[in-house]
GROMACS .gro file of C-alpha atoms in nm:
model
  200
    1UNK     CA    1  -0.571   2.271  -0.264
    2UNK     CA    2  -0.341   1.986  -0.346
    3UNK     CA    3  -0.122   1.741  -0.161
    4UNK     CA    4   0.196   1.561  -0.264
    5UNK     CA    5   0.280   1.212  -0.141
    6UNK     CA    6   0.650   1.216  -0.216
    7UNK     CA    7   0.754   0.854  -0.264
    8UNK     CA    8   1.002   0.753   0.004
    9UNK     CA    9   1.349   0.859   0.113
   10UNK     CA   10   1.596   0.760   0.386
   11UNK     CA   11   1.523   0.945   0.710
   12UNK     CA   12   1.796   0.950   0.977
   13UNK     CA   13   1.668   0.999   1.332
   14UNK     CA   14   1.848   0.917   1.659
   15UNK     CA   15   2.099   0.694   1.481
   16UNK     CA   16   1.832   0.496   1.296
   17UNK     CA   17   1.761   0.501   0.923
   18UNK     CA   18   1.396   0.469   0.822
   19UNK     CA   19   1.239   0.437   0.477
   20UNK     CA   20   0.997   0.729   0.505
   21UNK     CA   21   0.725   0.877   0.286
   22UNK     CA   22   0.639   1.243   0.347
   23UNK     CA   23   0.310   1.411   0.260
   24UNK     CA   24   0.312   1.784   0.181
   25UNK     CA   25   0.032   2.038   0.148
   26UNK     CA   26   0.021   2.301  -0.127
   27UNK     CA   27   0.239   2.535   0.081
   28UNK     CA   28   0.515   2.277   0.125
   29UNK     CA   29   0.431   2.195   0.487
   30UNK     CA   30   0.469   1.832   0.599
   31UNK     CA   31   0.121   1.714   0.703
   32UNK     CA   32   0.197   1.344   0.751
   33UNK     CA   33   0.473   1.087   0.721
   34UNK     CA   34   0.494   0.710   0.723
   35UNK     CA   35   0.792   0.499   0.818
   36UNK     CA   36   0.790   0.166   0.636
   37UNK     CA   37   0.673  -0.090   0.892
   38UNK     CA   38   0.766  -0.412   0.711
   39UNK     CA   39   1.120  -0.438   0.581
   40UNK     CA   40   1.192  -0.612   0.252
   41UNK     CA   41   1.399  -0.912   0.361
   42UNK     CA   42   1.356  -1.178   0.093
   43UNK     CA   43   1.552  -1.456  -0.076
   44UNK     CA   44   1.358  -1.600  -0.371
   45UNK     CA   45   1.515  -1.911  -0.528
   46UNK     CA   46   1.628  -1.825  -0.879
   47UNK     CA   47   1.499  -1.468  -0.833
   48UNK     CA   48   1.623  -1.200  -0.599
   49UNK     CA   49   1.785  -1.162  -0.258
   50UNK     CA   50   1.738  -0.835  -0.074
   51UNK     CA   51   1.776  -0.749   0.296
   52UNK     CA   52   1.660  -0.401   0.400
   53UNK     CA   53   1.709  -0.480   0.768
   54UNK     CA   54   2.086  -0.471   0.709
   55UNK     CA   55   2.048  -0.092   0.686
   56UNK     CA   56   1.699   0.017   0.787
   57UNK     CA   57   1.488   0.023   1.103
   58UNK     CA   58   1.119  -0.063   1.076
   59UNK     CA   59   0.856   0.194   1.165
   60UNK     CA   60   0.596   0.100   1.424
   61UNK     CA   61   0.282   0.293   1.328
   62UNK     CA   62  -0.004   0.273   1.082
   63UNK     CA   63  -0.040   0.611   0.912
   64UNK     CA   64  -0.370   0.780   0.832
   65UNK     CA   65  -0.420   1.148   0.756
   66UNK     CA   66  -0.734   1.343   0.698
   67UNK     CA   67  -0.901   1.650   0.552
   68UNK     CA   68  -0.922   1.832   0.322
   69UNK     CA   69  -0.908   1.531   0.086
   70UNK     CA   70  -1.097   1.267   0.280
   71UNK     CA   71  -0.909   1.012   0.487
   72UNK     CA   72  -0.602   0.852   0.332
   73UNK     CA   73  -0.387   0.565   0.457
   74UNK     CA   74  -0.022   0.543   0.362
   75UNK     CA   75   0.209   0.243   0.338
   76UNK     CA   76   0.537   0.180   0.156
   77UNK     CA   77   0.602  -0.102  -0.090
   78UNK     CA   78   0.639  -0.427   0.112
   79UNK     CA   79   0.378  -0.295   0.361
   80UNK     CA   80   0.117  -0.386   0.098
   81UNK     CA   81   0.163  -0.758   0.173
   82UNK     CA   82   0.049  -0.722   0.534
   83UNK     CA   83  -0.330  -0.716   0.539
   84UNK     CA   84  -0.344  -0.626   0.909
   85UNK     CA   85  -0.180  -0.288   0.836
   86UNK     CA   86  -0.437  -0.207   0.566
   87UNK     CA   87  -0.710  -0.328   0.801
   88UNK     CA   88  -0.590  -0.087   1.073
   89UNK     CA   89  -0.595   0.202   0.826
   90UNK     CA   90  -0.944   0.113   0.701
   91UNK     CA   91  -1.071   0.077   1.057
   92UNK     CA   92  -0.930   0.426   1.126
   93UNK     CA   93  -1.147   0.561   0.844
   94UNK     CA   94  -0.923   0.545   0.536
   95UNK     CA   95  -1.117   0.538   0.209
   96UNK     CA   96  -0.797   0.537   0.002
   97UNK     CA   97  -0.466   0.364   0.076
   98UNK     CA   98  -0.160   0.479  -0.116
   99UNK     CA   99   0.154   0.267  -0.153
  100UNK     CA  100   0.465   0.428  -0.305
  101UNK     CA  101   0.657   0.120  -0.418
  102UNK     CA  102   0.933  -0.038  -0.622
  103UNK     CA  103   0.839  -0.402  -0.682
  104UNK     CA  104   1.104  -0.587  -0.883
  105UNK     CA  105   1.088  -0.810  -1.188
  106UNK     CA  106   1.048  -1.125  -0.977
  107UNK     CA  107   0.771  -1.022  -0.738
  108UNK     CA  108   0.610  -0.756  -0.960
  109UNK     CA  109   0.467  -0.978  -1.234
  110UNK     CA  110   0.357  -1.235  -0.975
  111UNK     CA  111   0.205  -1.020  -0.701
  112UNK     CA  112   0.172  -0.645  -0.777
  113UNK     CA  113  -0.179  -0.648  -0.926
  114UNK     CA  114  -0.293  -0.924  -0.692
  115UNK     CA  115  -0.180  -0.740  -0.378
  116UNK     CA  116  -0.334  -0.406  -0.475
  117UNK     CA  117  -0.663  -0.565  -0.578
  118UNK     CA  118  -0.665  -0.782  -0.265
  119UNK     CA  119  -0.616  -0.493  -0.024
  120UNK     CA  120  -0.889  -0.298  -0.208
  121UNK     CA  121  -1.139  -0.583  -0.183
  122UNK     CA  122  -1.042  -0.685   0.173
  123UNK     CA  123  -1.098  -0.335   0.306
  124UNK     CA  124  -1.349  -0.192   0.056
  125UNK     CA  125  -1.120   0.101  -0.020
  126UNK     CA  126  -0.944   0.247  -0.319
  127UNK     CA  127  -0.580   0.139  -0.342
  128UNK     CA  128  -0.314   0.330  -0.530
  129UNK     CA  129   0.020   0.170  -0.611
  130UNK     CA  130   0.272   0.428  -0.733
  131UNK     CA  131   0.575   0.254  -0.878
  132UNK     CA  132   0.917   0.362  -0.991
  133UNK     CA  133   0.947   0.355  -1.370
  134UNK     CA  134   1.155   0.072  -1.513
  135UNK     CA  135   1.517   0.125  -1.611
  136UNK     CA  136   1.711  -0.172  -1.746
  137UNK     CA  137   2.042   0.005  -1.672
  138UNK     CA  138   2.000  -0.009  -1.293
  139UNK     CA  139   2.107  -0.303  -1.076
  140UNK     CA  140   1.752  -0.315  -0.928
  141UNK     CA  141   1.495  -0.320  -1.207
  142UNK     CA  142   1.150  -0.190  -1.111
  143UNK     CA  143   0.833  -0.354  -1.242
  144UNK     CA  144   0.647  -0.026  -1.303
  145UNK     CA  145   0.270  -0.047  -1.365
  146UNK     CA  146   0.145   0.224  -1.128
  147UNK     CA  147  -0.229   0.171  -1.088
  148UNK     CA  148  -0.547   0.245  -0.895
  149UNK     CA  149  -0.810  -0.010  -0.789
  150UNK     CA  150  -1.161   0.064  -0.671
  151UNK     CA  151  -1.328  -0.106  -0.370
  152UNK     CA  152  -1.466  -0.380  -0.597
  153UNK     CA  153  -1.113  -0.467  -0.708
  154UNK     CA  154  -1.149  -0.323  -1.058
  155UNK     CA  155  -0.839  -0.154  -1.199
  156UNK     CA  156  -0.941   0.200  -1.294
  157UNK     CA  157  -0.614   0.310  -1.452
  158UNK     CA  158  -0.270   0.161  -1.507
  159UNK     CA  159   0.060   0.295  -1.633
  160UNK     CA  160   0.306   0.096  -1.836
  161UNK     CA  161   0.671   0.052  -1.746
  162UNK     CA  162   0.794   0.402  -1.832
  163UNK     CA  163   0.745   0.739  -1.669
  164UNK     CA  164   0.388   0.850  -1.727
  165UNK     CA  165   0.090   1.007  -1.552
  166UNK     CA  166  -0.241   0.828  -1.504
  167UNK     CA  167  -0.561   0.955  -1.342
  168UNK     CA  168  -0.848   0.804  -1.146
  169UNK     CA  169  -1.144   0.956  -0.966
  170UNK     CA  170  -1.218   0.852  -0.608
  171UNK     CA  171  -1.596   0.824  -0.574
  172UNK     CA  172  -1.720   0.807  -0.214
  173UNK     CA  173  -2.060   0.695  -0.341
  174UNK     CA  174  -1.890   0.392  -0.497
  175UNK     CA  175  -1.732   0.309  -0.161
  176UNK     CA  176  -2.068   0.337   0.014
  177UNK     CA  177  -2.240   0.123  -0.252
  178UNK     CA  178  -1.982  -0.158  -0.224
  179UNK     CA  179  -2.001  -0.152   0.156
  180UNK     CA  180  -2.381  -0.158   0.144
  181UNK     CA  181  -2.395  -0.449  -0.102
  182UNK     CA  182  -2.129  -0.653   0.082
  183UNK     CA  183  -2.157  -0.554   0.449
  184UNK     CA  184  -1.884  -0.789   0.567
  185UNK     CA  185  -1.694  -0.531   0.772
  186UNK     CA  186  -1.961  -0.556   1.043
  187UNK     CA  187  -1.896  -0.931   1.071
  188UNK     CA  188  -1.521  -0.913   1.125
  189UNK     CA  189  -1.393  -1.095   1.430
  190UNK     CA  190  -1.744  -1.157   1.568
  191UNK     CA  191  -1.700  -1.418   1.838
  192UNK     CA  192  -1.441  -1.620   1.647
  193UNK     CA  193  -1.176  -1.818   1.828
  194UNK     CA  194  -0.902  -2.042   1.696
  195UNK     CA  195  -1.015  -2.401   1.747
  196UNK     CA  196  -0.874  -2.744   1.671
  197UNK     CA  197  -0.964  -2.936   1.357
  198UNK     CA  198  -1.279  -3.147   1.352
  199UNK     CA  199  -1.290  -3.514   1.260
  200UNK     CA  200  -1.512  -3.627   0.975
   0.00000   0.00000   0.00000
């Protein structure tokens, strides 16, 4: 069996427009969908201004789906910057988090690799960033560089800027080994409170 995580498209529901990624099984049945939770509203000096909230409504759920391919979390593009969303998916059992995305030529070179590696290491999961190929003729130029990171933060495969296919193998034994060697998930939020600074 196979599944298809089909990028993202506008979804109109009850007068709202969502940026939605659908997941299909081999028979074409929708088995999951994610509505982008964090809208891309940015204004980078000397870079790019973009305001998705002018058109779109944010989703309000973390998305995790299960067998027959293990447990997979799903986010969309800007969602990758919000570690709490990835944390929720990992806590729900995700071993892989997939992010269909279209980083641009301002944020892509600066943050694409860093964000995917960071979410992988933070949550001891595989992360997959699937980017639009670059086209210089469009008004919004994608960064490209689809890639997969393992739970150690190593990049297992990476595309260039054009349309191409890359492959990586998800190894559950690798996940278990990383989690055994660095068992920090068990220490999360143990008795911590936000306190005031201490004088020297």
